[in-house]
């Protein structure tokens, strides 16, 4: 039985219940003072506690997918390279130069000073990671961010050039530190640039929620947080007014892991005029209400329609297909969304194109996403158009 299978979970729960029952039945029979009764009582307590803890651990792991397979639980991680499969054509940290009151403002380190491998040498040789906060003029949101600027951004021959942009979104409830420390986005960018596998790109690392602790799922909530507006209007406007980045959408892409990957797909399919390229590492394909999101869609018939429109497979089957490029990842063993990933890929049709990374086994965890982030960033770089326009 698989580590995250329901059959294993229900079996262990059944064993735990049986052990509790046996303990109650045996306890009067183990009431003597001899060594054997004492050992018997200790044994029943130990076995019962172990089965209860095992059931709880399996339930938590099944819900959050910390480990997807037995091999991962035992520390046997596959570190071999992964490949992108292209579907058919159908199928100082506060050094940002921002005016006072501007949409991108300097921030403290926000933990960046604790991350290893961050570029810290001469800017024109190593690039730079800035710690900032982004002010949403229309959404009235403030979101922390890290901005990676490649070495070319500071080199004289590029001083008038605009650069392509990757917006990288963390999962929920994780924040931008996860992108820098655990997913190692800027470190991967430095490596790919050094290997000539990625073009010089400005990378913006943000979290998906604009109203923590609420999980806003990149949705414009009726009467509530306007997360989609932040990502599709405020964020691009702020970056274009502060950095030398492309003005045309062809230079822009969104990517993320877990709920951040879901956001990237949602943003691209709903607003292809802003993000015509998207990559989702272990993302989901629809948005629904739960305890962390609250009511995302309002009430009445309009709410039902809004929720349907955030189901990406439903969109592919019922709405005009956008001209976008997407990459999705999953694992045949260890990922709950593997079946939905296959359904999504099967629903893709022209003019949309899709690529995938499907691992034999993996988990909803950074050990898997770190294997995928390099190939995903390399794929994304190939989709982005280095802007021909220049500044000035």
mmCIF file of N, CA, C and O in Angstrom, residues 131-180:
data_model
loop_
_atom_site.group_PDB
_atom_site.id
_atom_site.type_symbol
_atom_site.label_atom_id
_atom_site.label_comp_id
_atom_site.label_asym_id
_atom_site.label_seq_id
_atom_site.Cartn_x
_atom_site.Cartn_y
_atom_site.Cartn_z
ATOM 1 N N UNK A 131 15.478 43.288 -1.456
ATOM 2 C CA UNK A 131 14.339 43.023 -0.582
ATOM 3 C C UNK A 131 13.446 44.260 -0.584
ATOM 4 O O UNK A 131 13.880 45.342 -0.205
ATOM 5 N N UNK A 132 12.210 44.095 -1.029
ATOM 6 C CA UNK A 132 11.328 45.242 -1.219
ATOM 7 C C UNK A 132 9.917 44.912 -0.736
ATOM 8 O O UNK A 132 9.621 43.780 -0.331
ATOM 9 N N UNK A 133 9.061 45.895 -0.808
ATOM 10 C CA UNK A 133 7.630 45.663 -0.645
ATOM 11 C C UNK A 133 6.923 46.369 -1.797
ATOM 12 O O UNK A 133 7.329 47.451 -2.233
ATOM 13 N N UNK A 134 5.891 45.736 -2.295
ATOM 14 C CA UNK A 134 5.177 46.238 -3.464
ATOM 15 C C UNK A 134 3.828 46.782 -3.020
ATOM 16 O O UNK A 134 3.055 46.083 -2.347
ATOM 17 N N UNK A 135 3.561 48.013 -3.398
ATOM 18 C CA UNK A 135 2.333 48.702 -2.993
ATOM 19 C C UNK A 135 1.315 48.607 -4.128
ATOM 20 O O UNK A 135 1.568 49.067 -5.239
ATOM 21 N N UNK A 136 0.184 48.011 -3.847
ATOM 22 C CA UNK A 136 -0.867 47.890 -4.844
ATOM 23 C C UNK A 136 -1.782 49.100 -4.822
ATOM 24 O O UNK A 136 -2.515 49.303 -3.858
ATOM 25 N N UNK A 137 -1.748 49.876 -5.892
ATOM 26 C CA UNK A 137 -2.542 51.106 -5.929
ATOM 27 C C UNK A 137 -4.036 50.806 -6.086
ATOM 28 O O UNK A 137 -4.883 51.503 -5.515
ATOM 29 N N UNK A 138 -4.383 49.802 -6.890
ATOM 30 C CA UNK A 138 -5.800 49.485 -7.110
ATOM 31 C C UNK A 138 -6.341 48.479 -6.098
ATOM 32 O O UNK A 138 -7.506 48.545 -5.714
ATOM 33 N N UNK A 139 -5.505 47.552 -5.681
ATOM 34 C CA UNK A 139 -5.953 46.524 -4.728
ATOM 35 C C UNK A 139 -5.804 46.978 -3.286
ATOM 36 O O UNK A 139 -6.332 46.327 -2.379
ATOM 37 N N UNK A 140 -5.069 48.081 -3.055
ATOM 38 C CA UNK A 140 -4.785 48.564 -1.697
ATOM 39 C C UNK A 140 -4.070 47.508 -0.864
ATOM 40 O O UNK A 140 -4.275 47.410 0.350
ATOM 41 N N UNK A 141 -3.240 46.712 -1.524
ATOM 42 C CA UNK A 141 -2.492 45.656 -0.840
ATOM 43 C C UNK A 141 -1.020 46.015 -0.783
ATOM 44 O O UNK A 141 -0.510 46.753 -1.624
ATOM 45 N N UNK A 142 -0.346 45.475 0.224
ATOM 46 C CA UNK A 142 1.105 45.613 0.352
ATOM 47 C C UNK A 142 1.678 44.205 0.474
ATOM 48 O O UNK A 142 1.295 43.452 1.370
ATOM 49 N N UNK A 143 2.573 43.852 -0.438
ATOM 50 C CA UNK A 143 3.107 42.499 -0.448
ATOM 51 C C UNK A 143 4.628 42.538 -0.426
ATOM 52 O O UNK A 143 5.245 43.259 -1.218
ATOM 53 N N UNK A 144 5.266 41.769 0.480
ATOM 54 C CA UNK A 144 6.737 41.709 0.471
ATOM 55 C C UNK A 144 7.225 40.944 -0.743
ATOM 56 O O UNK A 144 6.521 40.081 -1.285
ATOM 57 N N UNK A 145 8.442 41.238 -1.171
ATOM 58 C CA UNK A 145 8.994 40.566 -2.345
ATOM 59 C C UNK A 145 10.511 40.597 -2.314
ATOM 60 O O UNK A 145 11.121 41.477 -1.701
ATOM 61 N N UNK A 146 11.113 39.613 -2.973
ATOM 62 C CA UNK A 146 12.526 39.647 -3.327
ATOM 63 C C UNK A 146 12.595 39.826 -4.837
ATOM 64 O O UNK A 146 11.805 39.215 -5.578
ATOM 65 N N UNK A 147 13.518 40.650 -5.303
ATOM 66 C CA UNK A 147 13.691 40.873 -6.739
ATOM 67 C C UNK A 147 15.124 40.526 -7.122
ATOM 68 O O UNK A 147 16.073 41.155 -6.632
ATOM 69 N N UNK A 148 15.272 39.510 -7.971
ATOM 70 C CA UNK A 148 16.587 39.128 -8.481
ATOM 71 C C UNK A 148 16.866 39.880 -9.769
ATOM 72 O O UNK A 148 16.070 39.846 -10.721
ATOM 73 N N UNK A 149 18.012 40.583 -9.806
ATOM 74 C CA UNK A 149 18.458 41.303 -10.991
ATOM 75 C C UNK A 149 19.722 40.625 -11.502
ATOM 76 O O UNK A 149 20.709 40.500 -10.762
ATOM 77 N N UNK A 150 19.744 40.152 -12.742
ATOM 78 C CA UNK A 150 20.910 39.428 -13.259
ATOM 79 C C UNK A 150 22.102 40.356 -13.446
ATOM 80 O O UNK A 150 21.943 41.588 -13.482
ATOM 81 N N UNK A 151 23.307 39.817 -13.599
ATOM 82 C CA UNK A 151 24.497 40.661 -13.781
ATOM 83 C C UNK A 151 24.361 41.617 -14.961
ATOM 84 O O UNK A 151 24.802 42.774 -14.902
ATOM 85 N N UNK A 152 23.723 41.150 -16.030
ATOM 86 C CA UNK A 152 23.592 41.977 -17.234
ATOM 87 C C UNK A 152 22.825 43.260 -16.958
ATOM 88 O O UNK A 152 23.018 44.259 -17.665
ATOM 89 N N UNK A 153 21.944 43.239 -15.972
ATOM 90 C CA UNK A 153 21.155 44.423 -15.633
ATOM 91 C C UNK A 153 22.061 45.604 -15.273
ATOM 92 O O UNK A 153 21.680 46.765 -15.451
ATOM 93 N N UNK A 154 23.269 45.300 -14.757
ATOM 94 C CA UNK A 154 24.194 46.334 -14.297
ATOM 95 C C UNK A 154 25.349 46.570 -15.269
ATOM 96 O O UNK A 154 26.219 47.390 -14.999
ATOM 97 N N UNK A 155 25.376 45.850 -16.377
ATOM 98 C CA UNK A 155 26.474 45.982 -17.329
ATOM 99 C C UNK A 155 26.176 47.075 -18.347
ATOM 100 O O UNK A 155 25.039 47.229 -18.794
ATOM 101 N N UNK A 156 27.227 47.798 -18.748
ATOM 102 C CA UNK A 156 27.060 48.973 -19.592
ATOM 103 C C UNK A 156 26.388 48.656 -20.926
ATOM 104 O O UNK A 156 25.551 49.417 -21.410
ATOM 105 N N UNK A 157 26.708 47.497 -21.520
ATOM 106 C CA UNK A 157 26.138 47.188 -22.827
ATOM 107 C C UNK A 157 24.633 46.917 -22.775
ATOM 108 O O UNK A 157 23.973 46.875 -23.804
ATOM 109 N N UNK A 158 24.099 46.718 -21.552
ATOM 110 C CA UNK A 158 22.667 46.482 -21.385
ATOM 111 C C UNK A 158 21.963 47.662 -20.709
ATOM 112 O O UNK A 158 20.799 47.542 -20.327
ATOM 113 N N UNK A 159 22.650 48.799 -20.573
ATOM 114 C CA UNK A 159 22.120 49.850 -19.714
ATOM 115 C C UNK A 159 20.802 50.452 -20.221
ATOM 116 O O UNK A 159 20.070 51.063 -19.449
ATOM 117 N N UNK A 160 20.478 50.255 -21.481
ATOM 118 C CA UNK A 160 19.218 50.774 -21.996
ATOM 119 C C UNK A 160 18.230 49.661 -22.319
ATOM 120 O O UNK A 160 17.141 49.933 -22.829
ATOM 121 N N UNK A 161 18.610 48.421 -22.070
ATOM 122 C CA UNK A 161 17.748 47.295 -22.414
ATOM 123 C C UNK A 161 16.718 47.012 -21.321
ATOM 124 O O UNK A 161 16.988 47.185 -20.135
ATOM 125 N N UNK A 162 15.567 46.553 -21.757
ATOM 126 C CA UNK A 162 14.566 46.017 -20.834
ATOM 127 C C UNK A 162 14.720 44.500 -20.779
ATOM 128 O O UNK A 162 15.171 43.885 -21.741
ATOM 129 N N UNK A 163 14.306 43.895 -19.673
ATOM 130 C CA UNK A 163 14.536 42.471 -19.442
ATOM 131 C C UNK A 163 13.208 41.722 -19.301
ATOM 132 O O UNK A 163 12.216 42.287 -18.831
ATOM 133 N N UNK A 164 13.194 40.435 -19.685
ATOM 134 C CA UNK A 164 12.014 39.612 -19.416
ATOM 135 C C UNK A 164 11.834 39.396 -17.915
ATOM 136 O O UNK A 164 12.770 39.602 -17.131
ATOM 137 N N UNK A 165 10.637 38.973 -17.520
ATOM 138 C CA UNK A 165 10.270 38.873 -16.104
ATOM 139 C C UNK A 165 9.658 37.517 -15.795
ATOM 140 O O UNK A 165 8.777 37.044 -16.520
ATOM 141 N N UNK A 166 10.110 36.894 -14.714
ATOM 142 C CA UNK A 166 9.434 35.739 -14.123
ATOM 143 C C UNK A 166 8.878 36.169 -12.774
ATOM 144 O O UNK A 166 9.630 36.642 -11.918
ATOM 145 N N UNK A 167 7.586 36.020 -12.581
ATOM 146 C CA UNK A 167 6.957 36.229 -11.278
ATOM 147 C C UNK A 167 6.818 34.852 -10.635
ATOM 148 O O UNK A 167 6.089 33.995 -11.147
ATOM 149 N N UNK A 168 7.542 34.609 -9.552
ATOM 150 C CA UNK A 168 7.551 33.302 -8.899
ATOM 151 C C UNK A 168 6.791 33.409 -7.584
ATOM 152 O O UNK A 168 7.109 34.247 -6.736
ATOM 153 N N UNK A 169 5.781 32.545 -7.410
ATOM 154 C CA UNK A 169 4.835 32.650 -6.301
ATOM 155 C C UNK A 169 5.000 31.452 -5.363
ATOM 156 O O UNK A 169 4.999 30.299 -5.810
ATOM 157 N N UNK A 170 5.111 31.710 -4.086
ATOM 158 C CA UNK A 170 5.270 30.639 -3.106
ATOM 159 C C UNK A 170 3.944 29.939 -2.868
ATOM 160 O O UNK A 170 2.885 30.379 -3.311
ATOM 161 N N UNK A 171 4.003 28.838 -2.137
ATOM 162 C CA UNK A 171 2.784 28.172 -1.705
ATOM 163 C C UNK A 171 2.200 28.870 -0.494
ATOM 164 O O UNK A 171 2.765 29.819 0.047
ATOM 165 N N UNK A 172 1.028 28.397 -0.067
ATOM 166 C CA UNK A 172 0.374 28.923 1.137
ATOM 167 C C UNK A 172 0.446 27.848 2.215
ATOM 168 O O UNK A 172 0.203 26.665 1.915
ATOM 169 N N UNK A 173 0.815 28.194 3.461
ATOM 170 C CA UNK A 173 1.019 29.526 4.025
ATOM 171 C C UNK A 173 2.455 30.015 3.950
ATOM 172 O O UNK A 173 2.819 30.942 4.668
ATOM 173 N N UNK A 174 3.281 29.414 3.109
ATOM 174 C CA UNK A 174 4.671 29.822 3.010
ATOM 175 C C UNK A 174 4.825 31.224 2.464
ATOM 176 O O UNK A 174 3.915 31.788 1.868
ATOM 177 N N UNK A 175 6.022 31.790 2.637
ATOM 178 C CA UNK A 175 6.287 33.143 2.168
ATOM 179 C C UNK A 175 7.493 33.193 1.259
ATOM 180 O O UNK A 175 7.981 32.163 0.780
ATOM 181 N N UNK A 176 7.996 34.386 1.038
ATOM 182 C CA UNK A 176 9.084 34.564 0.082
ATOM 183 C C UNK A 176 10.376 33.911 0.553
ATOM 184 O O UNK A 176 11.222 33.563 -0.270
ATOM 185 N N UNK A 177 10.558 33.728 1.872
ATOM 186 C CA UNK A 177 11.757 33.036 2.354
ATOM 187 C C UNK A 177 11.825 31.617 1.804
ATOM 188 O O UNK A 177 12.907 31.096 1.522
ATOM 189 N N UNK A 178 10.683 30.961 1.647
ATOM 190 C CA UNK A 178 10.676 29.612 1.090
ATOM 191 C C UNK A 178 11.219 29.600 -0.333
ATOM 192 O O UNK A 178 11.874 28.649 -0.750
ATOM 193 N N UNK A 179 10.931 30.644 -1.089
ATOM 194 C CA UNK A 179 11.404 30.705 -2.474
ATOM 195 C C UNK A 179 12.909 30.876 -2.536
ATOM 196 O O UNK A 179 13.569 30.317 -3.423
ATOM 197 N N UNK A 180 13.469 31.650 -1.611
ATOM 198 C CA UNK A 180 14.903 31.893 -1.624
ATOM 199 C C UNK A 180 15.687 30.794 -0.925
ATOM 200 O O UNK A 180 16.734 30.363 -1.415
#
